[in-house]
C-alpha cells in the first residue's frame, strides 16, 4: 500500500527538479483537497456550505460557496509551503503573486494554475466534482515577482498536472510525465494510497460524452460524429453509449478508465468553446497523452496551443486516440 509520498520518492528519478520541493507541492495539494473532501462530504447537511455565494465570478458564473472555500483553501495551503511563486485560479480575475522568503534562491520556482472546484453546479445534487491543477517552472528571473508570461506557457511545458475527484471516494490523479497514477484517500487516517497505477485509456472506447442538447448549434463535423456513434449497433460491431454528467473531472475519470471520448465543441453559446485552456484543458490534455490518448481542439494538439489570455477558452476533445482521430476526420471533411 504505497502512500503518495512514498510513491513520489520511489519515482524521484523521473522528476527533473527537487524531490523535496515536489513533496512540499503535493503536501499543499493534499492539505487543501482533504479540507475540501470534508466539506463536500457534508455539503448536504450545512446551509453554510451549499448553494450560491451570491457572487458572480470572473467567468460571469454564479459562484458556489464551495467554489470560494476551495479557492481559499488552495491559495492558503500553497502560501504556507514556501514552494509556489504565483497562482492563477478560475476564481480570480488576475494571477496571484506569492512572495515567499527565499532562504534558497532556487526555491519558489513553481507556478500553479488551478480550477479549484470544477463542475460545482453539481454540488447540491451530489454529483462528482473535481479540482484540476497544472504546474510549470517560472520563466521570469527569480529575483522578480512573477509576470503574466509565467502563466501563458504552452501546455507542453507542464512539469506536473492532475485532478482530485470528490465522488464516491476522493482520488488524486496526477502525472509528472511518467504515466498517470491515482491515489485514493483513506479518510480514517487522512492518507492517500496508490490505487490506480499507470492508468491508460482502453484502445477501444465505447463512451461518448457531449451535451447533445446543443446538437443544433454544433458544426456539421460534430453532428456527423454524434450520428456515427448512434448508428446501428451491429454495423462494424459498434456499440457506443452516451454518458455525460456535466462535470469534466467526473466524465474524464470514467472515460479514462472505461474508454471514452469527452467533447466540448464551440457552439452558438460559446463561440470559442466553454472550457478554459490553461487550467482545465492543458492539465487534462497532459494526462490524456500520458494515458495513451489524444487531446485537441478538433484540429490542433491542445498542448501546442500558445495561450494569449489567462481565462482563454478553447473547444476541447480528449480520449482514446482512435476516437479523437475519427472525430477530427469528420471535422476535417465537414467543417
Ligand atoms: P454544460 C462545468 O461547468 C464545466 O466546466 C465542465 O466541468 C463540464 O463538462 C461542462 O462545464 C458542462 O457544461 O454546458 O454541458 O452544462
Short mmCIF file of C-alpha atoms and ligand atoms in Angstrom, two decimals:
data_model
loop_
_atom_site.label_atom_id
_atom_site.label_comp_id
_atom_site.label_asym_id
_atom_site.label_seq_id
_atom_site.Cartn_x
_atom_site.Cartn_y
_atom_site.Cartn_z
CA UNK A 1 0.00 0.00 0.00
CA UNK A 2 2.18 2.86 -1.28
CA UNK A 3 1.34 6.27 0.12
CA UNK A 4 1.59 9.23 -2.29
CA UNK A 5 4.78 10.44 -0.59
CA UNK A 6 6.44 7.02 -0.77
CA UNK A 7 5.50 6.69 -4.46
CA UNK A 8 6.97 10.12 -5.28
CA UNK A 9 10.25 9.22 -3.55
CA UNK A 10 10.30 5.80 -5.25
CA UNK A 11 9.92 7.51 -8.66
CA UNK A 12 12.08 10.59 -7.98
CA UNK A 13 14.41 9.78 -10.90
CA UNK A 14 11.61 10.72 -13.33
CA UNK A 15 11.38 14.26 -11.97
CA UNK A 16 13.93 16.81 -13.23
CA UNK A 17 13.51 19.11 -10.22
CA UNK A 18 13.93 18.74 -6.49
CA UNK A 19 12.01 15.83 -4.95
CA UNK A 20 11.81 17.77 -1.70
CA UNK A 21 10.02 20.64 -3.47
CA UNK A 22 7.69 18.20 -5.26
CA UNK A 23 6.82 16.66 -1.89
CA UNK A 24 6.12 20.16 -0.49
CA UNK A 25 3.97 20.97 -3.50
CA UNK A 26 1.96 17.79 -3.03
CA UNK A 27 1.74 18.49 0.68
CA UNK A 28 -0.14 21.71 -0.19
CA UNK A 29 -2.39 19.91 -2.66
CA UNK A 30 -3.19 17.10 -0.22
CA UNK A 31 -3.92 19.50 2.64
CA UNK A 32 -6.39 21.58 0.59
CA UNK A 33 -8.04 18.55 -1.02
CA UNK A 34 -8.64 16.93 2.39
CA UNK A 35 -10.29 20.13 3.62
CA UNK A 36 -12.50 20.20 0.52
CA UNK A 37 -13.25 16.47 0.87
CA UNK A 38 -14.56 17.14 4.38
CA UNK A 39 -16.83 19.99 3.24
CA UNK A 40 -18.07 18.18 0.11
CA UNK A 41 -18.99 15.15 2.17
CA UNK A 42 -21.20 17.12 4.49
CA UNK A 43 -22.42 19.66 1.93
CA UNK A 44 -26.00 18.45 2.18
CA UNK A 45 -26.05 18.97 5.94
CA UNK A 46 -24.95 22.54 6.37
CA UNK A 47 -26.63 25.52 4.75
CA UNK A 48 -23.38 27.48 5.13
CA UNK A 49 -21.52 25.43 2.52
CA UNK A 50 -24.08 24.54 -0.15
CA UNK A 51 -25.72 26.81 -2.64
CA UNK A 52 -24.67 30.01 -4.26
CA UNK A 53 -22.36 32.51 -2.63
CA UNK A 54 -24.38 35.25 -4.26
CA UNK A 55 -21.22 36.32 -6.09
CA UNK A 56 -20.78 36.22 -9.86
CA UNK A 57 -17.22 35.13 -10.60
CA UNK A 58 -14.84 36.38 -13.28
CA UNK A 59 -16.40 33.89 -15.68
CA UNK A 60 -19.81 35.50 -15.22
CA UNK A 61 -20.92 32.33 -13.48
CA UNK A 62 -22.81 32.02 -10.23
CA UNK A 63 -20.06 31.20 -7.72
CA UNK A 64 -20.98 28.42 -5.32
CA UNK A 65 -19.98 28.75 -1.66
CA UNK A 66 -17.80 25.67 -2.05
CA UNK A 67 -16.03 27.25 -5.08
CA UNK A 68 -14.97 30.07 -2.81
CA UNK A 69 -13.97 27.72 0.00
CA UNK A 70 -11.89 25.58 -2.39
CA UNK A 71 -10.17 28.64 -3.91
CA UNK A 72 -9.17 29.95 -0.48
CA UNK A 73 -8.07 26.50 0.73
CA UNK A 74 -5.61 26.08 -2.15
CA UNK A 75 -4.28 29.64 -2.01
CA UNK A 76 -3.60 29.38 1.73
CA UNK A 77 -2.05 25.91 1.54
CA UNK A 78 0.26 26.92 -1.34
CA UNK A 79 1.31 30.08 0.54
CA UNK A 80 2.18 28.08 3.66
CA UNK A 81 4.57 25.63 1.99
CA UNK A 82 7.03 28.18 0.53
CA UNK A 83 7.36 26.49 -2.84
CA UNK A 84 4.98 28.39 -5.17
CA UNK A 85 5.69 31.91 -6.51
CA UNK A 86 2.43 32.52 -8.36
CA UNK A 87 -1.09 31.13 -8.80
CA UNK A 88 -3.77 31.59 -11.45
CA UNK A 89 -7.22 30.44 -10.39
CA UNK A 90 -10.53 30.22 -12.21
CA UNK A 91 -12.00 32.13 -9.26
CA UNK A 92 -9.60 35.07 -9.52
CA UNK A 93 -9.55 37.67 -12.30
CA UNK A 94 -5.77 38.25 -12.08
CA UNK A 95 -2.94 35.94 -11.14
CA UNK A 96 -1.83 35.95 -7.50
CA UNK A 97 1.78 36.83 -6.64
CA UNK A 98 3.21 34.89 -3.71
CA UNK A 99 6.27 36.48 -2.14
CA UNK A 100 7.81 33.80 -0.01
CA UNK A 101 11.01 34.44 1.87
CA UNK A 102 13.73 32.92 -0.28
CA UNK A 103 16.20 31.14 2.02
CA UNK A 104 17.29 29.26 -1.08
CA UNK A 105 17.10 31.41 -4.25
CA UNK A 106 16.14 28.29 -6.22
CA UNK A 107 13.01 27.87 -4.13
CA UNK A 108 9.58 29.10 -5.14
CA UNK A 109 10.11 28.28 -8.80
CA UNK A 110 6.68 26.77 -9.23
CA UNK A 111 3.72 28.37 -10.99
CA UNK A 112 0.33 26.75 -10.28
CA UNK A 113 -2.81 27.12 -12.41
CA UNK A 114 -5.96 25.77 -10.87
CA UNK A 115 -9.67 25.28 -11.25
CA UNK A 116 -10.39 24.88 -7.52
CA UNK A 117 -13.75 23.18 -7.97
CA UNK A 118 -14.88 22.29 -11.47
CA UNK A 119 -18.47 21.24 -12.03
CA UNK A 120 -19.53 22.93 -8.81
CA UNK A 121 -23.13 23.37 -10.01
CA UNK A 122 -23.37 19.63 -9.23
CA UNK A 123 -22.57 20.10 -5.53
CA UNK A 124 -26.18 20.45 -4.40
CA UNK A 125 -27.28 17.36 -6.33
CA UNK A 126 -24.49 15.11 -5.06
CA UNK A 127 -22.74 14.50 -8.40
CA UNK A 128 -18.93 14.10 -8.51
CA UNK A 129 -16.94 17.34 -8.78
CA UNK A 130 -13.23 17.98 -9.01
CA UNK A 131 -10.15 20.18 -8.62
CA UNK A 132 -7.88 20.48 -11.67
CA UNK A 133 -4.23 21.65 -11.31
CA UNK A 134 -1.34 22.37 -13.63
CA UNK A 135 2.26 23.22 -12.64
CA UNK A 136 5.08 24.98 -14.54
CA UNK A 137 8.52 26.29 -13.72
CA UNK A 138 8.58 30.11 -13.79
CA UNK A 139 10.27 31.76 -16.77
CA UNK A 140 10.83 35.23 -15.26
CA UNK A 141 14.00 35.97 -13.22
CA UNK A 142 13.72 34.52 -9.71
CA UNK A 143 14.54 37.83 -8.04
CA UNK A 144 11.41 39.42 -9.52
CA UNK A 145 7.70 38.96 -8.96
CA UNK A 146 6.03 36.61 -11.44
CA UNK A 147 4.70 38.11 -14.66
CA UNK A 148 1.79 37.17 -16.95
CA UNK A 149 4.24 35.35 -19.25
CA UNK A 150 4.88 32.84 -16.46
CA UNK A 151 1.22 31.79 -16.74
CA UNK A 152 0.84 31.84 -20.53
CA UNK A 153 3.18 28.93 -21.23
CA UNK A 154 2.16 26.20 -23.68
CA UNK A 155 0.75 23.05 -22.13
CA UNK A 156 3.72 21.06 -23.42
CA UNK A 157 5.84 22.88 -20.78
CA UNK A 158 3.88 21.46 -17.82
CA UNK A 159 6.01 19.58 -15.27
CA UNK A 160 3.03 18.24 -13.32
CA UNK A 161 -0.73 18.03 -13.91
CA UNK A 162 -3.59 16.33 -12.18
CA UNK A 163 -7.01 16.43 -10.61
CA UNK A 164 -8.76 15.42 -7.42
CA UNK A 165 -12.21 13.88 -7.92
CA UNK A 166 -14.62 14.18 -5.00
CA UNK A 167 -17.04 11.34 -5.65
CA UNK A 168 -17.91 8.02 -4.04
CA UNK A 169 -14.28 8.26 -2.95
CA UNK A 170 -11.75 11.09 -3.16
CA UNK A 171 -8.99 10.23 -5.63
CA UNK A 172 -5.93 12.30 -6.52
CA UNK A 173 -4.75 11.54 -10.07
CA UNK A 174 -1.50 13.05 -11.46
CA UNK A 175 1.35 12.73 -13.90
CA UNK A 176 4.88 14.15 -13.96
CA UNK A 177 5.43 12.67 -17.40
CA UNK A 178 5.97 9.03 -16.50
CA UNK A 179 2.40 7.73 -16.72
CA UNK A 180 -0.81 8.56 -14.84
CA UNK A 181 -1.30 7.34 -11.28
CA UNK A 182 -4.26 7.55 -8.89
CA UNK A 183 -4.27 7.68 -5.09
CA UNK A 184 -7.41 7.13 -3.05
CA UNK A 185 -7.91 8.99 0.23
CA UNK A 186 -8.49 6.85 3.31
CA UNK A 187 -10.38 9.45 5.35
CA UNK A 188 -9.97 7.42 8.55
CA UNK A 189 -6.23 8.14 8.55
CA UNK A 190 -6.14 11.12 6.14
CA UNK A 191 -3.70 9.38 3.80
CA UNK A 192 -3.73 8.97 0.01
CA UNK A 193 -2.82 5.40 -1.03
CA UNK A 194 -1.85 4.21 -4.54
CA UNK A 195 -4.99 2.68 -6.03
CA UNK A 196 -4.61 3.20 -9.81
CA UNK A 197 -1.09 2.54 -11.13
CA UNK A 198 -0.38 3.51 -14.75
CA UNK A 199 -3.92 4.47 -15.77
CA UNK A 200 -4.42 4.31 -19.54
CA UNK A 201 -7.32 4.51 -21.99
CA UNK A 202 -8.56 1.16 -23.28
CA UNK A 203 -7.74 1.04 -27.02
CA UNK A 204 -11.41 0.54 -27.92
CA UNK A 205 -13.52 3.34 -26.48
CA UNK A 206 -17.31 2.98 -26.47
CA UNK A 207 -18.45 6.01 -24.47
CA UNK A 208 -19.08 9.44 -25.91
CA UNK A 209 -19.60 12.41 -23.59
CA UNK A 210 -21.11 15.58 -25.04
CA UNK A 211 -24.08 17.82 -24.19
CA UNK A 212 -26.36 16.76 -27.04
CA UNK A 213 -28.88 19.50 -26.13
CA UNK A 214 -26.56 21.75 -28.16
CA UNK A 215 -26.83 19.46 -31.21
CA UNK A 216 -28.41 22.09 -33.46
CA UNK A 217 -25.62 24.54 -32.54
CA UNK A 218 -22.75 22.15 -33.37
CA UNK A 219 -20.74 22.16 -36.62
CA UNK A 220 -21.54 19.55 -39.28
CA UNK A 221 -18.45 17.54 -38.36
CA UNK A 222 -19.50 17.22 -34.72
CA UNK A 223 -23.06 16.31 -35.71
CA UNK A 224 -21.73 13.65 -38.09
CA UNK A 225 -19.57 12.17 -35.32
CA UNK A 226 -22.57 12.01 -32.95
CA UNK A 227 -24.62 10.24 -35.63
CA UNK A 228 -21.65 7.90 -36.26
CA UNK A 229 -21.75 6.93 -32.57
CA UNK A 230 -25.53 6.47 -32.72
CA UNK A 231 -25.55 4.35 -35.88
CA UNK A 232 -26.89 0.81 -35.90
CA UNK A 233 -25.07 -1.04 -33.13
CA UNK A 234 -24.33 -4.05 -35.32
CA UNK A 235 -22.59 -2.08 -38.07
CA UNK A 236 -18.83 -2.81 -37.69
CA UNK A 237 -19.80 -4.17 -34.26
CA UNK A 238 -20.06 -0.64 -32.81
CA UNK A 239 -21.95 -0.36 -29.56
CA UNK A 240 -21.47 3.15 -28.23
CA UNK A 241 -23.17 4.55 -25.19
CA UNK A 242 -23.70 8.18 -24.12
CA UNK A 243 -22.55 9.27 -20.68
CA UNK A 244 -22.44 12.97 -19.67
CA UNK A 245 -22.71 14.27 -16.10
CA UNK A 246 -21.82 17.91 -16.65
CA UNK A 247 -18.60 17.59 -14.65
CA UNK A 248 -15.39 17.43 -16.70
CA UNK A 249 -13.39 15.65 -13.99
CA UNK A 250 -16.15 13.06 -13.43
CA UNK A 251 -16.65 12.42 -17.15
CA UNK A 252 -12.91 12.31 -17.85
CA UNK A 253 -12.08 9.98 -14.93
CA UNK A 254 -14.75 7.49 -16.04
CA UNK A 255 -13.75 7.74 -19.72
CA UNK A 256 -10.04 7.18 -18.98
CA UNK A 257 -10.85 4.01 -17.02
CA UNK A 258 -13.70 2.60 -19.16
CA UNK A 259 -12.72 4.07 -22.57
CA UNK A 260 -14.50 7.11 -23.91
CA UNK A 261 -14.26 10.49 -25.59
CA UNK A 262 -15.17 13.82 -24.00
CA UNK A 263 -16.18 16.62 -26.34
CA UNK A 264 -16.97 20.27 -25.60
CA UNK A 265 -17.02 21.92 -29.03
CA UNK A 266 -17.59 25.57 -29.80
CA UNK A 267 -21.26 26.38 -30.30
CA UNK A 268 -23.54 29.39 -30.63
CA UNK A 269 -23.43 29.99 -26.84
CA UNK A 270 -19.65 29.51 -26.63
CA UNK A 271 -18.08 30.57 -29.97
CA UNK A 272 -14.56 29.98 -28.53
CA UNK A 273 -15.61 26.85 -26.65
CA UNK A 274 -16.55 26.82 -22.94
CA UNK A 275 -13.60 25.18 -21.24
CA UNK A 276 -10.54 27.23 -20.24
CA UNK A 277 -7.26 26.40 -21.87
CA UNK A 278 -4.68 26.89 -19.13
CA UNK A 279 -6.29 25.40 -16.01
CA UNK A 280 -8.78 22.87 -17.44
CA UNK A 281 -7.78 21.72 -20.95
CA UNK A 282 -3.98 21.74 -20.66
CA UNK A 283 -3.81 19.62 -17.48
CA UNK A 284 -6.45 17.17 -18.74
CA UNK A 285 -4.70 17.04 -22.14
CA UNK A 286 -1.37 16.29 -20.41
CA UNK A 287 -2.98 13.39 -18.52
CA UNK A 288 -4.75 12.24 -21.69
CA UNK A 289 -1.48 11.91 -23.62
CA UNK A 290 0.26 10.30 -20.65
CA UNK A 291 -2.61 7.77 -20.60
CA UNK A 292 -2.01 6.95 -24.28
CA UNK A 293 -4.79 9.13 -25.67
CA UNK A 294 -5.12 12.31 -27.74
CA UNK A 295 -6.39 15.81 -26.92
CA UNK A 296 -7.13 18.57 -29.43
CA UNK A 297 -9.41 21.48 -30.20
CA UNK A 298 -10.75 19.41 -33.08
CA UNK A 299 -7.75 20.29 -35.24
CA UNK A 300 -4.70 21.39 -33.15
CA UNK A 301 -2.97 19.48 -30.35
CA UNK A 302 -4.08 21.23 -27.15
CA UNK A 303 -0.61 21.16 -25.59
CA UNK A 304 0.84 23.11 -28.54
CA UNK A 305 -1.64 25.99 -28.40
CA UNK A 306 0.01 29.23 -27.28
CA UNK A 307 -2.18 30.87 -24.62
CA UNK A 308 -2.84 34.60 -25.12
CA UNK A 309 -5.09 35.35 -22.12
CA UNK A 310 -5.37 33.95 -18.59
CA UNK A 311 -9.01 32.81 -18.89
CA UNK A 312 -8.89 31.94 -22.58
CA UNK A 313 -11.43 29.34 -23.72
CA UNK A 314 -10.99 26.63 -26.34
CA UNK A 315 -13.00 23.88 -28.00
CA UNK A 316 -11.87 20.62 -26.37
CA UNK A 317 -11.90 16.93 -27.22
CA UNK A 318 -9.94 14.23 -25.39
CA UNK A 319 -9.98 10.44 -25.25
CA UNK A 320 -8.67 7.31 -26.95
CA UNK A 321 -6.55 8.23 -29.97
CA UNK A 322 -8.76 6.23 -32.35
CA UNK A 323 -11.96 8.03 -31.27
CA UNK A 324 -10.40 11.52 -31.30
CA UNK A 325 -8.85 10.90 -34.73
CA UNK A 326 -12.25 9.75 -36.04
CA UNK A 327 -13.87 12.97 -34.80
CA UNK A 328 -11.06 15.08 -36.32
CA UNK A 329 -11.60 13.26 -39.62
CA UNK A 330 -15.28 14.24 -39.63
CA UNK A 331 -14.38 17.84 -38.72
CA UNK A 332 -11.72 17.89 -41.43
CA UNK A 333 -14.16 16.66 -44.07
CA UNK A 334 -17.27 18.55 -42.96
CA UNK A 335 -16.01 21.59 -41.03
P1 LIG B 1 -22.67 22.31 -19.98
C1 LIG B 1 -18.66 22.65 -15.60
O1 LIG B 1 -19.24 23.95 -15.57
C2 LIG B 1 -17.90 22.53 -16.92
O2 LIG B 1 -16.90 23.50 -16.95
C3 LIG B 1 -17.34 21.13 -17.07
O3 LIG B 1 -16.96 20.57 -15.86
C4 LIG B 1 -18.49 20.38 -17.70
O4 LIG B 1 -18.07 19.28 -18.50
C5 LIG B 1 -19.15 21.46 -18.58
O5 LIG B 1 -18.81 22.72 -17.99
C6 LIG B 1 -20.65 21.33 -18.59
O6 LIG B 1 -21.15 22.37 -19.43
O7 LIG B 1 -22.76 23.50 -20.92
O8 LIG B 1 -22.82 20.99 -20.72
O9 LIG B 1 -23.55 22.39 -18.76
#
